[in-house]
Amino acid sequence: MGHALLLVQLVVILLTARGLAWLLRWVGQPPVIGEMIAGLMLGPLVFGALAPAWQGWLFAPASLPVLDGLSQIGLVLFMFIVGAELRLPGGVRQTLRAAGAVGGFAVLLPVGLAVLIAPMLYARYAPAGIGYWPFALFMAASLAITAMPVLARILKDRHVTHTPVGQLALTAAAMADVLAWILLALTVALISAHGDWAPFWRSVLGVGVMLALCFGALRPLLRRWLARHAADGGPTGGVLAVLLIGALGCAAMTEWLHLHAVFGAFVFGLCLPRDDALLAGLIERLEHVAVIALMPVFFALTGLSTSVDAFQREALGAFALILAVAVAGKVVGGALGARLGGHGWRDSFAVGSLMNARGMMELIVLKIGLDAGVIGHEMFTLLLLMAIVTTLMTTPMLLYFSRHRRVATMGRSGDPDRD
């Protein structure tokens, strides 16, 4: 019955995810929004409320470790690809100063606002035993994230990837995400230390050694090896196996260092040569499997982690506060950075609107926080709803602020599965 139940779970998860992704795509939203909402619907908020017996049978607690294992593999593969494709878009190196300003303000302002509201949330939502600063820093990291894959998909659908606004937003999102992931890694290391600074510094030192090995030794070795064995950029089965071993090995190393496995996979992707043909091969061989087959499992598990208590009156007030801070921090921060970079106010707010997209990356951050015990199920639910709402807002806000007429075209071109 165990194998049969797993197969039924996967059928239900994929049908729900793809159905809602298709539906949301027809109203101009990226498919990942539908998949995120599908996860919510399969959890206690919808499926559990309408048919608790069926939901309890389909997602019996004893069956969840297998689903969790599949979702972890999907996360590692996805973050490996994200690291491999993180680069400066072509032709924008002269705008690095403006992108740095956008990325910096779009991180610093949400971080500052999150620390400002953390005292209002700490007593009610921090789990027992979690100190104020780990909770506040995690809130800061969760509000500072921008989902670069979702942002890129929105730009592609609106045919503005190569406009000044699109190029600036892509470059700034790359910078902002690196800063936010560094902050998150330090926060998780601080949490895992449980007040003892020795484990924290061991984690920091271990990550430093891994970074030095990856970029100082592994990267040049990979460049020469790939030039010999994948000269045309297309990874063979043997090349793909080596890259998977590297990604999984680095993921295991950061897990051993009491960080999350996604950090190691992301770093290994970063240290690969910036080769468009190699990236296209990795996307074809790995990403479609991770995004279409495995990430919906991750979304379903996030939905199962939500709490109906998040809809109490007090919690709704906290949600309004979190949402206001999240939107203001990203939109205003990104707009100020773009304005300082010499762009007009309309284009600046279009950039800020794009920086407000959180999507899948935010869910990964929230799952890391939940697994680390720095937030409970109520705060997890509130932040998950914030991620969905802010990502839903991105396309309408971009259409409103952008002065490029072709942005207003309801584009349907592109790969519908690239989120």
Short mmCIF file of C-alpha atoms in Angstrom, two decimals:
data_model
loop_
_atom_site.label_atom_id
_atom_site.label_comp_id
_atom_site.label_asym_id
_atom_site.label_seq_id
_atom_site.Cartn_x
_atom_site.Cartn_y
_atom_site.Cartn_z
CA MET A 1 0.00 0.00 0.00
CA GLY A 2 2.96 2.29 0.68
CA HIS A 3 4.11 2.44 -2.96
CA ALA A 4 0.54 2.75 -4.23
CA LEU A 5 -0.14 5.63 -1.84
CA LEU A 6 3.02 7.44 -2.96
CA LEU A 7 1.96 7.15 -6.59
CA VAL A 8 -1.53 8.43 -5.79
CA GLN A 9 -0.01 11.35 -3.85
CA LEU A 10 2.16 12.28 -6.83
CA VAL A 11 -0.78 12.06 -9.25
CA VAL A 12 -2.92 14.34 -7.05
CA ILE A 13 -0.09 16.80 -6.44
CA LEU A 14 0.89 17.06 -10.11
CA LEU A 15 -2.70 17.31 -11.36
CA THR A 16 -3.51 20.09 -8.89
CA ALA A 17 -0.27 21.96 -9.56
CA ARG A 18 -0.44 21.79 -13.34
CA GLY A 19 -4.15 22.59 -13.43
CA LEU A 20 -3.76 25.74 -11.35
CA ALA A 21 -0.56 26.70 -13.19
CA TRP A 22 -2.50 26.53 -16.47
CA LEU A 23 -5.38 28.55 -15.01
CA LEU A 24 -3.14 31.29 -13.57
CA ARG A 25 -1.18 31.53 -16.81
CA TRP A 26 -4.35 32.55 -18.63
CA VAL A 27 -4.78 35.55 -16.33
CA GLY A 28 -1.23 36.71 -16.95
CA GLN A 29 0.51 35.20 -13.92
CA PRO A 30 3.61 32.95 -13.94
CA PRO A 31 2.77 29.24 -13.48
CA VAL A 32 4.67 29.08 -10.19
CA ILE A 33 1.87 31.10 -8.57
CA GLY A 34 -0.62 28.36 -9.43
CA GLU A 35 1.72 25.71 -8.06
CA MET A 36 2.16 27.66 -4.81
CA ILE A 37 -1.60 28.02 -4.44
CA ALA A 38 -1.98 24.31 -5.19
CA GLY A 39 0.21 23.57 -2.19
CA LEU A 40 -2.05 25.70 -0.01
CA MET A 41 -5.17 23.98 -1.33
CA LEU A 42 -3.83 20.51 -0.52
CA GLY A 43 -3.10 21.52 3.08
CA PRO A 44 -5.35 22.00 6.09
CA LEU A 45 -6.63 25.39 4.89
CA VAL A 46 -8.74 23.99 2.01
CA PHE A 47 -8.54 20.21 1.48
CA GLY A 48 -8.26 19.57 5.21
CA ALA A 49 -11.23 21.82 5.92
CA LEU A 50 -13.47 20.37 3.19
CA ALA A 51 -12.56 16.68 3.49
CA PRO A 52 -10.44 16.11 6.60
CA ALA A 53 -10.75 12.30 6.45
CA TRP A 54 -9.60 12.13 2.82
CA GLN A 55 -6.82 14.60 3.44
CA GLY A 56 -5.67 12.68 6.48
CA TRP A 57 -5.59 9.43 4.47
CA LEU A 58 -3.85 10.87 1.42
CA PHE A 59 -1.17 12.67 3.41
CA ALA A 60 -0.82 10.35 6.38
CA PRO A 61 2.09 11.45 8.62
CA ALA A 62 3.87 8.11 8.09
CA SER A 63 4.01 8.76 4.33
CA LEU A 64 5.48 12.27 4.51
CA PRO A 65 9.20 11.36 4.95
CA VAL A 66 9.24 9.86 1.44
CA LEU A 67 7.68 13.00 -0.01
CA ASP A 68 10.14 15.11 1.96
CA GLY A 69 13.05 13.17 0.46
CA LEU A 70 11.74 13.79 -3.05
CA SER A 71 11.26 17.48 -2.32
CA GLN A 72 14.80 17.80 -0.96
CA ILE A 73 16.20 16.30 -4.18
CA GLY A 74 14.09 18.76 -6.16
CA LEU A 75 15.34 21.69 -4.08
CA VAL A 76 18.99 20.69 -4.49
CA LEU A 77 18.63 20.29 -8.27
CA PHE A 78 16.72 23.55 -8.60
CA MET A 79 19.21 25.58 -6.55
CA PHE A 80 22.09 24.00 -8.48
CA ILE A 81 20.55 25.33 -11.71
CA VAL A 82 19.85 28.74 -10.13
CA GLY A 83 23.51 29.01 -9.17
CA ALA A 84 24.63 27.90 -12.64
CA GLU A 85 22.50 30.53 -14.39
CA LEU A 86 23.26 33.43 -12.03
CA ARG A 87 25.21 35.88 -14.17
CA LEU A 88 25.19 39.43 -15.39
CA PRO A 89 22.86 39.71 -18.40
CA GLY A 90 24.68 40.58 -21.60
CA GLY A 91 25.30 44.26 -22.30
CA VAL A 92 24.63 45.62 -18.80
CA ARG A 93 28.08 45.78 -17.27
CA GLN A 94 28.04 49.55 -17.63
CA THR A 95 24.99 49.68 -15.36
CA LEU A 96 26.59 47.85 -12.44
CA ARG A 97 26.52 50.95 -10.25
CA ALA A 98 22.78 51.43 -10.75
CA ALA A 99 22.15 47.70 -10.25
CA GLY A 100 24.23 47.75 -7.08
CA ALA A 101 22.15 50.66 -5.78
CA VAL A 102 18.89 48.87 -6.60
CA GLY A 103 20.04 45.57 -5.12
CA GLY A 104 21.48 47.24 -2.03
CA PHE A 105 18.43 49.38 -1.26
CA ALA A 106 16.06 46.47 -2.07
CA VAL A 107 17.83 44.46 0.64
CA LEU A 108 18.75 47.09 3.22
CA LEU A 109 15.31 48.75 3.42
CA PRO A 110 13.37 45.47 3.92
CA VAL A 111 15.99 44.35 6.45
CA GLY A 112 15.67 47.62 8.38
CA LEU A 113 11.87 47.51 8.33
CA ALA A 114 11.83 43.85 9.38
CA VAL A 115 14.06 44.58 12.38
CA LEU A 116 11.74 47.51 13.19
CA ILE A 117 8.59 45.36 13.33
CA ALA A 118 10.24 42.27 14.86
CA PRO A 119 9.57 43.39 18.47
CA MET A 120 5.84 43.51 17.66
CA LEU A 121 5.90 39.91 16.40
CA TYR A 122 8.50 38.20 18.56
CA ALA A 123 6.46 37.54 21.73
CA ARG A 124 3.48 36.13 19.81
CA TYR A 125 5.15 34.19 16.99
CA ALA A 126 8.69 33.18 17.97
CA PRO A 127 8.90 29.51 19.05
CA ALA A 128 9.96 28.77 22.61
CA GLY A 129 13.72 28.89 23.08
CA ILE A 130 14.41 31.09 20.04
CA GLY A 131 16.21 34.33 20.90
CA TYR A 132 15.12 37.72 19.63
CA TRP A 133 17.99 38.29 17.20
CA PRO A 134 17.77 34.95 15.38
CA PHE A 135 14.04 35.58 14.92
CA ALA A 136 14.58 39.19 13.81
CA LEU A 137 17.39 38.28 11.41
CA PHE A 138 15.32 35.52 9.86
CA MET A 139 12.42 37.93 9.36
CA ALA A 140 14.89 40.31 7.73
CA ALA A 141 16.23 37.63 5.38
CA SER A 142 12.74 36.41 4.46
CA LEU A 143 11.61 39.93 3.50
CA ALA A 144 14.82 40.67 1.58
CA ILE A 145 14.53 37.79 -0.91
CA THR A 146 13.71 38.42 -4.57
CA ALA A 147 12.82 35.43 -6.73
CA MET A 148 15.09 35.93 -9.73
CA PRO A 149 13.62 32.96 -11.70
CA VAL A 150 10.08 34.35 -11.31
CA LEU A 151 11.28 37.85 -12.19
CA ALA A 152 12.99 36.55 -15.32
CA ARG A 153 9.82 34.68 -16.33
CA ILE A 154 7.66 37.81 -15.93
CA LEU A 155 10.09 39.85 -18.06
CA LYS A 156 10.12 37.14 -20.72
CA ASP A 157 6.34 36.92 -20.86
CA ARG A 158 6.07 40.72 -21.22
CA HIS A 159 8.85 40.86 -23.86
CA VAL A 160 10.93 43.34 -21.83
CA THR A 161 13.94 41.19 -20.91
CA HIS A 162 16.32 43.30 -23.02
CA THR A 163 14.92 46.73 -22.12
CA PRO A 164 16.82 48.98 -19.67
CA VAL A 165 14.24 48.21 -16.97
CA GLY A 166 14.47 44.46 -17.53
CA GLN A 167 18.27 44.34 -17.62
CA LEU A 168 18.58 46.54 -14.54
CA ALA A 169 16.05 44.44 -12.60
CA LEU A 170 17.73 41.15 -13.53
CA THR A 171 21.19 42.35 -12.51
CA ALA A 172 19.92 43.94 -9.30
CA ALA A 173 17.95 40.80 -8.38
CA ALA A 174 21.10 38.69 -8.76
CA MET A 175 23.00 41.01 -6.40
CA ALA A 176 20.13 41.24 -3.92
CA ASP A 177 19.68 37.48 -3.77
CA VAL A 178 23.37 36.90 -3.06
CA LEU A 179 23.22 39.39 -0.17
CA ALA A 180 19.98 37.89 1.17
CA TRP A 181 21.30 34.31 0.97
CA ILE A 182 24.46 35.32 2.84
CA LEU A 183 22.30 36.87 5.56
CA LEU A 184 20.15 33.74 5.69
CA ALA A 185 23.18 31.44 5.90
CA LEU A 186 24.59 33.45 8.82
CA THR A 187 21.18 33.40 10.52
CA VAL A 188 20.83 29.63 10.19
CA ALA A 189 24.37 29.15 11.49
CA LEU A 190 23.52 31.37 14.47
CA ILE A 191 20.33 29.38 15.15
CA SER A 192 22.09 26.03 14.97
CA ALA A 193 24.70 27.24 17.47
CA HIS A 194 22.00 27.53 20.19
CA GLY A 195 23.80 30.40 21.88
CA ASP A 196 27.23 28.74 21.74
CA TRP A 197 29.53 30.77 19.48
CA ALA A 198 31.96 27.91 18.84
CA PRO A 199 29.58 25.96 16.52
CA PHE A 200 28.68 29.23 14.78
CA TRP A 201 32.29 30.03 13.96
CA ARG A 202 32.90 26.42 12.92
CA SER A 203 30.02 26.72 10.45
CA VAL A 204 31.29 30.08 9.15
CA LEU A 205 34.85 28.76 8.86
CA GLY A 206 33.65 25.58 7.16
CA VAL A 207 31.67 27.55 4.59
CA GLY A 208 34.68 29.79 4.01
CA VAL A 209 36.88 26.74 3.35
CA MET A 210 34.25 25.27 1.00
CA LEU A 211 34.01 28.55 -0.93
CA ALA A 212 37.80 28.75 -1.23
CA LEU A 213 37.96 25.16 -2.52
CA CYS A 214 35.05 25.62 -4.94
CA PHE A 215 36.22 28.88 -6.49
CA GLY A 216 39.97 28.53 -6.01
CA ALA A 217 40.51 24.90 -7.01
CA LEU A 218 37.31 23.29 -8.30
CA ARG A 219 36.26 26.02 -10.72
CA PRO A 220 39.48 26.03 -12.82
CA LEU A 221 39.54 22.22 -12.78
CA LEU A 222 35.93 22.08 -13.98
CA ARG A 223 36.63 24.64 -16.69
CA ARG A 224 39.49 22.57 -18.14
CA TRP A 225 37.65 19.26 -17.69
CA LEU A 226 34.45 20.52 -19.33
CA ALA A 227 36.44 22.04 -22.21
CA ARG A 228 37.82 18.54 -22.87
CA HIS A 229 34.72 16.41 -22.26
CA ALA A 230 31.89 18.82 -23.16
CA ALA A 231 33.51 21.01 -25.80
CA ASP A 232 30.18 21.56 -27.58
CA GLY A 233 28.51 22.53 -24.32
CA GLY A 234 26.17 19.54 -24.32
CA PRO A 235 26.74 17.43 -21.20
CA THR A 236 26.99 13.69 -21.86
CA GLY A 237 25.75 11.15 -19.34
CA GLY A 238 29.18 10.93 -17.75
CA VAL A 239 29.57 14.72 -17.50
CA LEU A 240 26.10 15.04 -16.04
CA ALA A 241 26.89 12.37 -13.44
CA VAL A 242 30.03 14.23 -12.35
CA LEU A 243 28.13 17.51 -12.02
CA LEU A 244 25.38 15.82 -10.02
CA ILE A 245 27.97 14.25 -7.70
CA GLY A 246 29.52 17.69 -7.19
CA ALA A 247 26.17 19.35 -6.46
CA LEU A 248 25.06 16.60 -4.07
CA GLY A 249 28.48 16.55 -2.38
CA CYS A 250 28.47 20.29 -1.73
CA ALA A 251 24.85 20.03 -0.54
CA ALA A 252 25.84 17.29 1.90
CA MET A 253 28.75 19.43 3.11
CA THR A 254 26.59 22.44 4.00
CA GLU A 255 24.05 20.12 5.63
CA TRP A 256 26.89 18.67 7.72
CA LEU A 257 27.90 22.23 8.65
CA HIS A 258 24.37 22.68 10.11
CA LEU A 259 23.26 24.85 7.22
CA HIS A 260 20.72 23.74 4.63
CA ALA A 261 21.65 21.54 1.68
CA VAL A 262 20.42 24.19 -0.78
CA PHE A 263 23.37 26.45 0.09
CA GLY A 264 25.92 23.89 -1.06
CA ALA A 265 24.05 23.12 -4.28
CA PHE A 266 23.78 26.85 -5.02
CA VAL A 267 27.52 27.39 -4.44
CA PHE A 268 28.47 24.48 -6.70
CA GLY A 269 26.27 25.92 -9.44
CA LEU A 270 27.97 29.30 -8.99
CA CYS A 271 31.43 27.82 -9.48
CA LEU A 272 30.59 26.30 -12.88
CA PRO A 273 31.90 28.11 -15.97
CA ARG A 274 29.45 30.64 -17.41
CA ASP A 275 28.66 28.63 -20.55
CA ASP A 276 25.26 29.20 -22.17
CA ALA A 277 25.35 25.89 -24.04
CA LEU A 278 26.18 23.99 -20.85
CA LEU A 279 23.39 25.81 -19.01
CA ALA A 280 20.90 24.94 -21.76
CA GLY A 281 21.91 21.29 -21.46
CA LEU A 282 21.49 21.33 -17.68
CA ILE A 283 18.07 22.95 -18.00
CA GLU A 284 16.97 20.37 -20.55
CA ARG A 285 18.28 17.39 -18.56
CA LEU A 286 17.66 18.47 -14.96
CA GLU A 287 15.57 21.57 -14.48
CA HIS A 288 12.42 20.40 -16.20
CA VAL A 289 12.38 17.28 -14.02
CA ALA A 290 13.03 19.31 -10.87
CA VAL A 291 10.48 22.04 -11.65
CA ILE A 292 7.69 19.95 -13.16
CA ALA A 293 7.93 16.72 -11.16
CA LEU A 294 9.66 17.45 -7.83
CA MET A 295 9.04 21.09 -6.88
CA PRO A 296 5.23 20.59 -6.76
CA VAL A 297 5.95 18.01 -4.04
CA PHE A 298 7.82 20.71 -2.15
CA PHE A 299 4.87 23.09 -2.57
CA ALA A 300 2.49 20.41 -1.28
CA LEU A 301 4.63 19.90 1.81
CA THR A 302 4.71 23.65 2.44
CA GLY A 303 0.93 23.65 2.22
CA LEU A 304 0.75 20.83 4.76
CA SER A 305 2.86 22.95 7.12
CA THR A 306 0.36 25.82 7.19
CA SER A 307 -1.89 26.53 10.16
CA VAL A 308 -5.54 27.57 10.31
CA ASP A 309 -4.66 29.66 13.37
CA ALA A 310 -3.11 32.18 10.99
CA PHE A 311 -6.63 33.41 10.18
CA GLN A 312 -7.47 34.63 13.66
CA ARG A 313 -8.14 38.36 13.98
CA GLU A 314 -4.83 39.06 15.70
CA ALA A 315 -2.94 37.11 13.07
CA LEU A 316 -4.65 39.00 10.26
CA GLY A 317 -3.35 42.24 11.76
CA ALA A 318 0.15 40.77 11.82
CA PHE A 319 -0.27 39.69 8.20
CA ALA A 320 -1.29 43.22 7.15
CA LEU A 321 1.80 44.60 8.91
CA ILE A 322 4.13 42.04 7.29
CA LEU A 323 2.61 42.61 3.85
CA ALA A 324 2.89 46.40 4.11
CA VAL A 325 6.52 46.20 5.19
CA ALA A 326 7.36 43.61 2.51
CA VAL A 327 5.85 45.69 -0.31
CA ALA A 328 7.20 49.04 0.92
CA GLY A 329 10.69 47.67 1.49
CA LYS A 330 11.07 46.13 -1.95
CA VAL A 331 9.14 48.59 -4.12
CA VAL A 332 10.41 51.77 -2.46
CA GLY A 333 13.91 50.40 -1.92
CA GLY A 334 14.22 49.26 -5.54
CA ALA A 335 12.74 52.51 -6.85
CA LEU A 336 15.15 54.65 -4.79
CA GLY A 337 18.10 52.64 -6.07
CA ALA A 338 16.97 52.97 -9.70
CA ARG A 339 16.33 56.69 -9.27
CA LEU A 340 19.83 57.18 -7.89
CA GLY A 341 21.07 55.27 -10.94
CA GLY A 342 19.59 57.95 -13.21
CA HIS A 343 16.24 56.42 -14.19
CA GLY A 344 12.93 58.29 -14.20
CA TRP A 345 10.39 57.71 -11.48
CA ARG A 346 8.06 55.52 -13.58
CA ASP A 347 10.87 53.22 -14.66
CA SER A 348 12.24 53.27 -11.11
CA PHE A 349 8.95 52.06 -9.66
CA ALA A 350 8.70 49.45 -12.43
CA VAL A 351 12.07 48.11 -11.25
CA GLY A 352 10.91 48.26 -7.63
CA SER A 353 7.77 46.32 -8.56
CA LEU A 354 9.88 43.58 -10.13
CA MET A 355 12.07 43.36 -7.02
CA ASN A 356 8.86 42.65 -5.06
CA ALA A 357 8.48 39.22 -6.74
CA ARG A 358 9.31 36.47 -4.23
CA GLY A 359 7.72 33.26 -5.44
CA MET A 360 9.52 29.95 -5.16
CA MET A 361 12.69 31.35 -3.57
CA GLU A 362 10.70 32.71 -0.64
CA LEU A 363 9.13 29.32 -0.01
CA ILE A 364 12.58 27.73 0.11
CA VAL A 365 13.65 30.32 2.67
CA LEU A 366 10.53 29.74 4.76
CA LYS A 367 11.00 25.96 4.74
CA ILE A 368 14.58 26.45 5.92
CA GLY A 369 13.33 28.63 8.78
CA LEU A 370 10.60 26.17 9.72
CA ASP A 371 13.02 23.22 9.69
CA ALA A 372 15.51 25.21 11.79
CA GLY A 373 12.78 26.02 14.32
CA VAL A 374 13.18 29.80 14.10
CA ILE A 375 9.52 30.27 13.08
CA GLY A 376 6.42 28.28 13.90
CA HIS A 377 3.56 27.17 11.66
CA GLU A 378 1.55 30.37 12.15
CA MET A 379 4.35 32.70 11.06
CA PHE A 380 5.20 30.26 8.27
CA THR A 381 1.61 30.57 7.00
CA LEU A 382 1.62 34.38 7.21
CA LEU A 383 4.91 34.66 5.33
CA LEU A 384 3.73 32.13 2.75
CA LEU A 385 0.61 34.19 2.09
CA MET A 386 2.79 37.31 1.86
CA ALA A 387 4.96 35.59 -0.78
CA ILE A 388 1.91 34.66 -2.87
CA VAL A 389 0.32 38.13 -2.63
CA THR A 390 3.52 40.05 -3.42
CA THR A 391 4.27 37.82 -6.40
CA LEU A 392 0.69 38.21 -7.67
CA MET A 393 1.12 41.99 -7.42
CA THR A 394 4.27 42.09 -9.55
CA THR A 395 2.81 41.84 -13.07
CA PRO A 396 -0.08 44.33 -12.54
CA MET A 397 2.31 46.81 -10.91
CA LEU A 398 4.81 46.42 -13.74
CA LEU A 399 2.07 47.08 -16.29
CA TYR A 400 0.95 50.16 -14.37
CA PHE A 401 4.34 51.76 -13.90
CA SER A 402 6.06 50.84 -17.15
CA ARG A 403 5.86 53.35 -19.95
CA HIS A 404 6.92 50.80 -22.61
CA ARG A 405 3.86 50.01 -24.70
CA ARG A 406 4.95 46.50 -25.49
CA VAL A 407 4.91 45.67 -21.79
CA ALA A 408 1.13 45.95 -21.92
CA THR A 409 0.89 43.18 -24.51
CA MET A 410 -0.44 40.03 -22.91
CA GLY A 411 2.43 37.86 -24.14
CA ARG A 412 1.95 34.14 -24.15
CA SER A 413 5.26 33.15 -25.71
CA GLY A 414 7.99 31.21 -23.99
CA ASP A 415 8.25 28.01 -22.11
CA PRO A 416 5.27 27.76 -19.71
CA ASP A 417 7.20 25.52 -17.33
CA ARG A 418 10.12 27.89 -16.66
CA ASP A 419 9.25 29.48 -13.33
#
